[in-house]
PDB file of C-alpha atoms in Angstrom:
ATOM      1  CA  MET A   1      -9.771 -22.545  -0.722  1.00 38.00           C
ATOM      2  CA  ALA A   2      -6.489 -20.925  -1.835  1.00 43.00           C
ATOM      3  CA  ALA A   3      -6.697 -18.527   1.122  1.00 44.00           C
ATOM      4  CA  ILE A   4      -7.121 -21.391   3.571  1.00 40.00           C
ATOM      5  CA  GLN A   5      -4.230 -23.331   2.027  1.00 44.00           C
ATOM      6  CA  ALA A   6      -2.012 -20.255   2.106  1.00 44.00           C
ATOM      7  CA  SER A   7      -2.935 -19.507   5.697  1.00 43.00           C
ATOM      8  CA  ALA A   8      -2.141 -23.105   6.610  1.00 41.00           C
ATOM      9  CA  GLN A   9       1.240 -22.856   4.870  1.00 45.00           C
ATOM     10  CA  VAL A  10       2.045 -19.535   6.488  1.00 45.00           C
ATOM     11  CA  GLY A  11       0.818 -20.796   9.855  1.00 43.00           C
ATOM     12  CA  ARG A  12       3.233 -23.751   9.907  1.00 42.00           C
ATOM     13  CA  GLY A  13       5.729 -23.338  12.646  1.00 41.00           C
ATOM     14  CA  ARG A  14       3.353 -20.933  14.429  1.00 39.00           C
ATOM     15  CA  PRO A  15       0.811 -23.225  16.128  1.00 37.00           C
ATOM     16  CA  SER A  16      -0.144 -20.747  18.818  1.00 37.00           C
ATOM     17  CA  MET A  17      -1.285 -18.123  16.282  1.00 40.00           C
ATOM     18  CA  THR A  18      -3.193 -20.693  14.236  1.00 37.00           C
ATOM     19  CA  ALA A  19      -4.879 -22.113  17.312  1.00 36.00           C
ATOM     20  CA  THR A  20      -6.057 -18.716  18.565  1.00 40.00           C
ATOM     21  CA  LEU A  21      -7.481 -17.839  15.165  1.00 40.00           C
ATOM     22  CA  SER A  22      -9.178 -21.183  14.542  1.00 42.00           C
ATOM     23  CA  SER A  23     -12.639 -19.620  14.538  1.00 47.00           C
ATOM     24  CA  SER A  24     -11.562 -16.846  12.151  1.00 60.00           C
ATOM     25  CA  SER A  25     -12.070 -16.843   8.412  1.00 81.00           C
ATOM     26  CA  GLY A  26      -9.170 -17.554   6.093  1.00 86.00           C
ATOM     27  CA  LEU A  27      -9.006 -13.864   5.198  1.00 89.00           C
ATOM     28  CA  GLU A  28      -8.776 -12.824   8.842  1.00 91.00           C
ATOM     29  CA  VAL A  29      -5.950 -15.316   9.372  1.00 92.00           C
ATOM     30  CA  LEU A  30      -4.086 -13.912   6.370  1.00 92.00           C
ATOM     31  CA  LEU A  31      -4.513 -10.325   7.543  1.00 93.00           C
ATOM     32  CA  SER A  32      -3.460 -11.117  11.092  1.00 92.00           C
ATOM     33  CA  THR A  33      -0.445 -13.069   9.892  1.00 91.00           C
ATOM     34  CA  LEU A  34       0.525 -10.229   7.524  1.00 92.00           C
ATOM     35  CA  GLN A  35       0.712  -7.859  10.485  1.00 90.00           C
ATOM     36  CA  ASN A  36       2.682 -10.249  12.672  1.00 89.00           C
ATOM     37  CA  VAL A  37       4.894 -12.319  10.369  1.00 85.00           C
ATOM     38  CA  GLY A  38       8.533 -11.332  10.212  1.00 80.00           C
ATOM     39  CA  ASP A  39      10.033 -13.202   7.285  1.00 87.00           C
ATOM     40  CA  VAL A  40      10.089 -12.034   3.684  1.00 91.00           C
ATOM     41  CA  GLU A  41       8.912 -15.261   2.050  1.00 94.00           C
ATOM     42  CA  SER A  42       5.767 -15.566   4.170  1.00 92.00           C
ATOM     43  CA  THR A  43       4.919 -11.904   3.654  1.00 94.00           C
ATOM     44  CA  LEU A  44       5.292 -12.218  -0.107  1.00 95.00           C
ATOM     45  CA  ASN A  45       3.115 -15.359  -0.105  1.00 95.00           C
ATOM     46  CA  ILE A  46       0.382 -13.571   1.837  1.00 94.00           C
ATOM     47  CA  LEU A  47       0.510 -10.526  -0.444  1.00 95.00           C
ATOM     48  CA  SER A  48       0.327 -12.789  -3.486  1.00 94.00           C
ATOM     49  CA  VAL A  49      -2.694 -14.666  -2.137  1.00 94.00           C
ATOM     50  CA  LEU A  50      -4.483 -11.432  -1.201  1.00 93.00           C
ATOM     51  CA  ASP A  51      -3.792  -9.945  -4.626  1.00 93.00           C
ATOM     52  CA  GLU A  52      -5.073 -13.099  -6.311  1.00 92.00           C
ATOM     53  CA  LEU A  53      -8.231 -13.101  -4.182  1.00 90.00           C
ATOM     54  CA  LEU A  54      -8.956  -9.472  -5.014  1.00 90.00           C
ATOM     55  CA  SER A  55      -8.078  -9.771  -8.707  1.00 87.00           C
ATOM     56  CA  ALA A  56     -10.328 -12.773  -9.261  1.00 79.00           C
ATOM     57  CA  GLY A  57     -13.416 -11.237  -7.719  1.00 69.00           C
ATOM     58  CA  THR A  58     -15.653  -8.227  -7.775  1.00 76.00           C
ATOM     59  CA  ASP A  59     -15.598  -5.090  -5.651  1.00 87.00           C
ATOM     60  CA  ARG A  60     -17.507  -7.064  -3.021  1.00 91.00           C
ATOM     61  CA  ARG A  61     -14.311  -8.902  -2.122  1.00 91.00           C
ATOM     62  CA  ILE A  62     -12.453  -5.645  -1.630  1.00 93.00           C
ATOM     63  CA  HIS A  63     -15.278  -4.257   0.526  1.00 94.00           C
ATOM     64  CA  TYR A  64     -15.307  -7.488   2.552  1.00 93.00           C
ATOM     65  CA  MET A  65     -11.550  -7.198   3.063  1.00 94.00           C
ATOM     66  CA  ILE A  66     -11.951  -3.574   4.196  1.00 95.00           C
ATOM     67  CA  LYS A  67     -14.691  -4.635   6.609  1.00 95.00           C
ATOM     68  CA  LYS A  68     -12.364  -7.276   8.086  1.00 94.00           C
ATOM     69  CA  GLY A  69      -9.581  -4.734   8.677  1.00 95.00           C
ATOM     70  CA  GLY A  70      -7.677  -5.198   5.436  1.00 95.00           C
ATOM     71  CA  SER A  71      -6.723  -1.542   5.061  1.00 96.00           C
ATOM     72  CA  GLU A  72      -5.342  -1.416   8.584  1.00 97.00           C
ATOM     73  CA  ALA A  73      -3.383  -4.657   8.081  1.00 96.00           C
ATOM     74  CA  LEU A  74      -1.811  -3.343   4.878  1.00 97.00           C
ATOM     75  CA  LEU A  75      -0.978   0.003   6.491  1.00 97.00           C
ATOM     76  CA  THR A  76       0.584  -1.749   9.498  1.00 95.00           C
ATOM     77  CA  ALA A  77       2.724  -3.857   7.174  1.00 95.00           C
ATOM     78  CA  LEU A  78       3.717  -0.753   5.196  1.00 96.00           C
ATOM     79  CA  VAL A  79       4.864   1.027   8.337  1.00 96.00           C
ATOM     80  CA  LYS A  80       6.695  -2.077   9.570  1.00 94.00           C
ATOM     81  CA  TYR A  81       8.599  -2.673   6.323  1.00 94.00           C
ATOM     82  CA  GLY A  82       8.984   0.988   5.323  1.00 93.00           C
ATOM     83  CA  HIS A  83      10.498   2.258   8.575  1.00 90.00           C
ATOM     84  CA  THR A  84      13.593   0.093   8.347  1.00 87.00           C
ATOM     85  CA  PHE A  85      17.029   1.541   7.639  1.00 87.00           C
ATOM     86  CA  SER A  86      17.142  -0.216   4.270  1.00 90.00           C
ATOM     87  CA  PRO A  87      13.542  -0.905   3.113  1.00 92.00           C
ATOM     88  CA  ASN A  88      12.928  -4.153   1.261  1.00 93.00           C
ATOM     89  CA  TYR A  89      11.272  -3.131  -2.015  1.00 95.00           C
ATOM     90  CA  THR A  90      10.658  -6.752  -2.948  1.00 95.00           C
ATOM     91  CA  ILE A  91       7.926  -6.535  -0.308  1.00 95.00           C
ATOM     92  CA  LEU A  92       7.072  -2.842  -0.517  1.00 96.00           C
ATOM     93  CA  ILE A  93       6.210  -2.693  -4.228  1.00 97.00           C
ATOM     94  CA  PRO A  94       3.511  -5.433  -4.136  1.00 97.00           C
ATOM     95  CA  LEU A  95       2.338  -4.091  -0.772  1.00 97.00           C
ATOM     96  CA  LEU A  96       1.940  -0.578  -2.179  1.00 97.00           C
ATOM     97  CA  HIS A  97       0.095  -1.904  -5.248  1.00 96.00           C
ATOM     98  CA  LEU A  98      -2.295  -3.873  -3.056  1.00 96.00           C
ATOM     99  CA  LEU A  99      -2.789  -0.891  -0.748  1.00 97.00           C
ATOM    100  CA  ALA A 100      -3.653   1.313  -3.732  1.00 95.00           C
ATOM    101  CA  LYS A 101      -6.143  -1.284  -4.996  1.00 94.00           C
ATOM    102  CA  VAL A 102      -7.875  -1.602  -1.621  1.00 96.00           C
ATOM    103  CA  GLY A 103      -7.562   2.102  -0.804  1.00 94.00           C
ATOM    104  CA  HIS A 104      -9.539   3.137  -3.881  1.00 93.00           C
ATOM    105  CA  LYS A 105     -12.586   1.470  -2.338  1.00 94.00           C
ATOM    106  CA  ASP A 106     -12.006   2.532   1.294  1.00 95.00           C
ATOM    107  CA  ARG A 107     -13.548   5.949   1.935  1.00 94.00           C
ATOM    108  CA  ARG A 108     -11.547   6.329   5.174  1.00 96.00           C
ATOM    109  CA  ILE A 109      -8.140   5.276   3.808  1.00 96.00           C
ATOM    110  CA  GLY A 110      -6.601   8.728   4.253  1.00 95.00           C
ATOM    111  CA  MET A 111      -7.595   8.934   7.914  1.00 96.00           C
ATOM    112  CA  LYS A 112      -6.489   5.362   8.557  1.00 97.00           C
ATOM    113  CA  ALA A 113      -3.138   6.113   6.903  1.00 97.00           C
ATOM    114  CA  GLU A 114      -2.658   9.182   9.097  1.00 96.00           C
ATOM    115  CA  GLU A 115      -3.441   7.169  12.237  1.00 96.00           C
ATOM    116  CA  ALA A 116      -0.997   4.440  11.202  1.00 96.00           C
ATOM    117  CA  GLY A 117       1.783   6.896  10.370  1.00 96.00           C
ATOM    118  CA  ALA A 118       1.859   5.784   6.741  1.00 97.00           C
ATOM    119  CA  VAL A 119       1.275   9.120   4.969  1.00 97.00           C
ATOM    120  CA  LEU A 120       4.602  10.836   5.615  1.00 96.00           C
ATOM    121  CA  LEU A 121       6.383   7.488   5.379  1.00 97.00           C
ATOM    122  CA  THR A 122       5.054   7.001   1.839  1.00 96.00           C
ATOM    123  CA  LEU A 123       5.994  10.569   0.929  1.00 96.00           C
ATOM    124  CA  ASN A 124       9.489   9.920   2.296  1.00 95.00           C
ATOM    125  CA  LEU A 125       9.761   6.697   0.269  1.00 96.00           C
ATOM    126  CA  LEU A 126       8.783   8.705  -2.813  1.00 95.00           C
ATOM    127  CA  LYS A 127      11.453  11.337  -2.082  1.00 93.00           C
ATOM    128  CA  HIS A 128      14.173   8.702  -1.867  1.00 93.00           C
ATOM    129  CA  ASN A 129      13.161   6.681  -4.930  1.00 91.00           C
ATOM    130  CA  GLY A 130      12.906   9.261  -7.687  1.00 85.00           C
ATOM    131  CA  GLN A 131      15.400   7.317  -9.808  1.00 87.00           C
ATOM    132  CA  HIS A 132      13.400   4.056  -9.659  1.00 90.00           C
ATOM    133  CA  ALA A 133      10.343   4.147 -11.919  1.00 88.00           C
ATOM    134  CA  ARG A 134       8.469   1.180 -10.384  1.00 93.00           C
ATOM    135  CA  ARG A 135       8.999   2.382  -6.821  1.00 94.00           C
ATOM    136  CA  THR A 136       8.032   5.922  -7.760  1.00 93.00           C
ATOM    137  CA  ALA A 137       4.837   4.828  -9.508  1.00 93.00           C
ATOM    138  CA  ALA A 138       3.810   2.592  -6.574  1.00 95.00           C
ATOM    139  CA  CYS A 139       4.330   5.433  -4.074  1.00 95.00           C
ATOM    140  CA  LEU A 140       2.441   7.895  -6.276  1.00 94.00           C
ATOM    141  CA  TRP A 141      -0.563   5.564  -6.587  1.00 95.00           C
ATOM    142  CA  VAL A 142      -0.764   5.227  -2.825  1.00 96.00           C
ATOM    143  CA  ILE A 143      -0.340   8.978  -2.238  1.00 95.00           C
ATOM    144  CA  GLN A 144      -3.123   9.612  -4.743  1.00 94.00           C
ATOM    145  CA  VAL A 145      -5.379   7.221  -2.815  1.00 95.00           C
ATOM    146  CA  PHE A 146      -4.464   8.830   0.523  1.00 95.00           C
ATOM    147  CA  CYS A 147      -5.416  12.250  -0.896  1.00 92.00           C
ATOM    148  CA  SER A 148      -9.082  11.225  -1.026  1.00 91.00           C
ATOM    149  CA  SER A 149      -9.157  12.702   2.484  1.00 91.00           C
ATOM    150  CA  VAL A 150      -8.880  16.500   2.615  1.00 93.00           C
ATOM    151  CA  SER A 151      -6.897  16.462   5.862  1.00 93.00           C
ATOM    152  CA  THR A 152      -4.469  13.891   4.450  1.00 94.00           C
ATOM    153  CA  ALA A 153      -4.062  15.906   1.246  1.00 92.00           C
ATOM    154  CA  ASN A 154      -3.338  18.971   3.381  1.00 93.00           C
ATOM    155  CA  LEU A 155      -0.781  17.002   5.401  1.00 95.00           C
ATOM    156  CA  ILE A 156       0.982  15.958   2.197  1.00 93.00           C
ATOM    157  CA  GLY A 157       0.865  19.536   0.901  1.00 91.00           C
ATOM    158  CA  GLU A 158       2.249  20.948   4.146  1.00 94.00           C
ATOM    159  CA  ASN A 159       5.155  18.511   3.860  1.00 94.00           C
ATOM    160  CA  HIS A 160       6.030  19.678   0.326  1.00 92.00           C
ATOM    161  CA  GLY A 161       4.378  16.783  -1.503  1.00 90.00           C
ATOM    162  CA  LEU A 162       3.847  18.785  -4.680  1.00 88.00           C
ATOM    163  CA  ASP A 163       7.491  19.891  -4.690  1.00 89.00           C
ATOM    164  CA  VAL A 164       8.508  16.233  -4.602  1.00 89.00           C
ATOM    165  CA  ILE A 165       6.158  15.404  -7.475  1.00 85.00           C
ATOM    166  CA  TYR A 166       7.301  18.357  -9.590  1.00 82.00           C
ATOM    167  CA  ARG A 167      10.936  17.320  -9.106  1.00 84.00           C
ATOM    168  CA  LEU A 168      10.080  13.868 -10.450  1.00 81.00           C
ATOM    169  CA  ILE A 169       8.625  14.975 -13.764  1.00 74.00           C
ATOM    170  CA  PRO A 170      11.856  16.152 -15.485  1.00 70.00           C
ATOM    171  CA  GLN A 171      13.639  12.907 -14.544  1.00 67.00           C
ATOM    172  CA  TYR A 172      11.434  10.820 -16.805  1.00 60.00           C
ATOM    173  CA  THR A 173      11.297  10.536 -20.558  1.00 57.00           C
ATOM    174  CA  THR A 174       8.387   9.217 -22.607  1.00 56.00           C
ATOM    175  CA  LYS A 175       9.614   5.744 -21.614  1.00 58.00           C
ATOM    176  CA  HIS A 176       8.265   6.490 -18.126  1.00 64.00           C
ATOM    177  CA  LEU A 177       5.073   8.212 -19.215  1.00 66.00           C
ATOM    178  CA  HIS A 178       2.933   6.097 -16.843  1.00 71.00           C
ATOM    179  CA  ALA A 179       4.733   7.475 -13.768  1.00 69.00           C
ATOM    180  CA  ILE A 180       4.410  11.019 -15.131  1.00 67.00           C
ATOM    181  CA  ASN A 181       0.669  10.547 -15.736  1.00 73.00           C
ATOM    182  CA  THR A 182       0.248   9.251 -12.184  1.00 74.00           C
ATOM    183  CA  ALA A 183       2.063  12.298 -10.800  1.00 72.00           C
ATOM    184  CA  VAL A 184      -0.094  14.668 -12.837  1.00 71.00           C
ATOM    185  CA  ASP A 185      -3.297  12.816 -11.906  1.00 75.00           C
ATOM    186  CA  SER A 186      -2.322  13.029  -8.248  1.00 71.00           C
ATOM    187  CA  LYS A 187      -1.870  16.783  -8.546  1.00 66.00           C
ATOM    188  CA  LEU A 188      -5.057  17.353 -10.529  1.00 64.00           C
ATOM    189  CA  ASN A 189      -7.189  15.297  -8.165  1.00 72.00           C
ATOM    190  CA  ASN A 190      -6.158  17.592  -5.357  1.00 66.00           C
ATOM    191  CA  GLN A 191      -6.019  20.918  -7.167  1.00 57.00           C
ATOM    192  CA  GLY A 192      -7.095  23.597  -4.778  1.00 50.00           C
ATOM    193  CA  VAL A 193      -6.775  21.282  -1.781  1.00 47.00           C
ATOM    194  CA  ILE A 194      -2.982  21.110  -1.494  1.00 47.00           C
TER     195      ILE A 194
END
């Protein structure tokens, strides 16, 4: 119900998109709109609704979202909002958190991320946000998820991913222990691969 209401709110002012997706489920409308919408408020509303839908349910909801193209929609949005001259982290942080949540259940997330051009983009976002704990942690979670694929882990390693992670560790004190643990977990999960 919340998904349908949100899709109706987001769809206002866009009758052609709503009309062409009338036979689609509420989730499919949300995912399609996420990929095509251009304004910040609508994107944040969609991300909030998707997060609420996935938080309130079981893993079945995440698998259903993956089946409906949820990973690809999130990756497309990441590339769209991350490739700008001045990325909007108001959108990117919840997007990265949602991508990490969905990516943990998608066995092909690494390959999908490579195809979408999101792997090196995320690594680049990490490189440029070492001083921002929340941004760093969000990027690290997503990189960890991407590394479930050997080829993606190799791609990150070839592009000095571990060097970036090792440079992050001294910047944080015990106040930022969560980000440090994420960095170490990311390295340990791929030990011998990267």
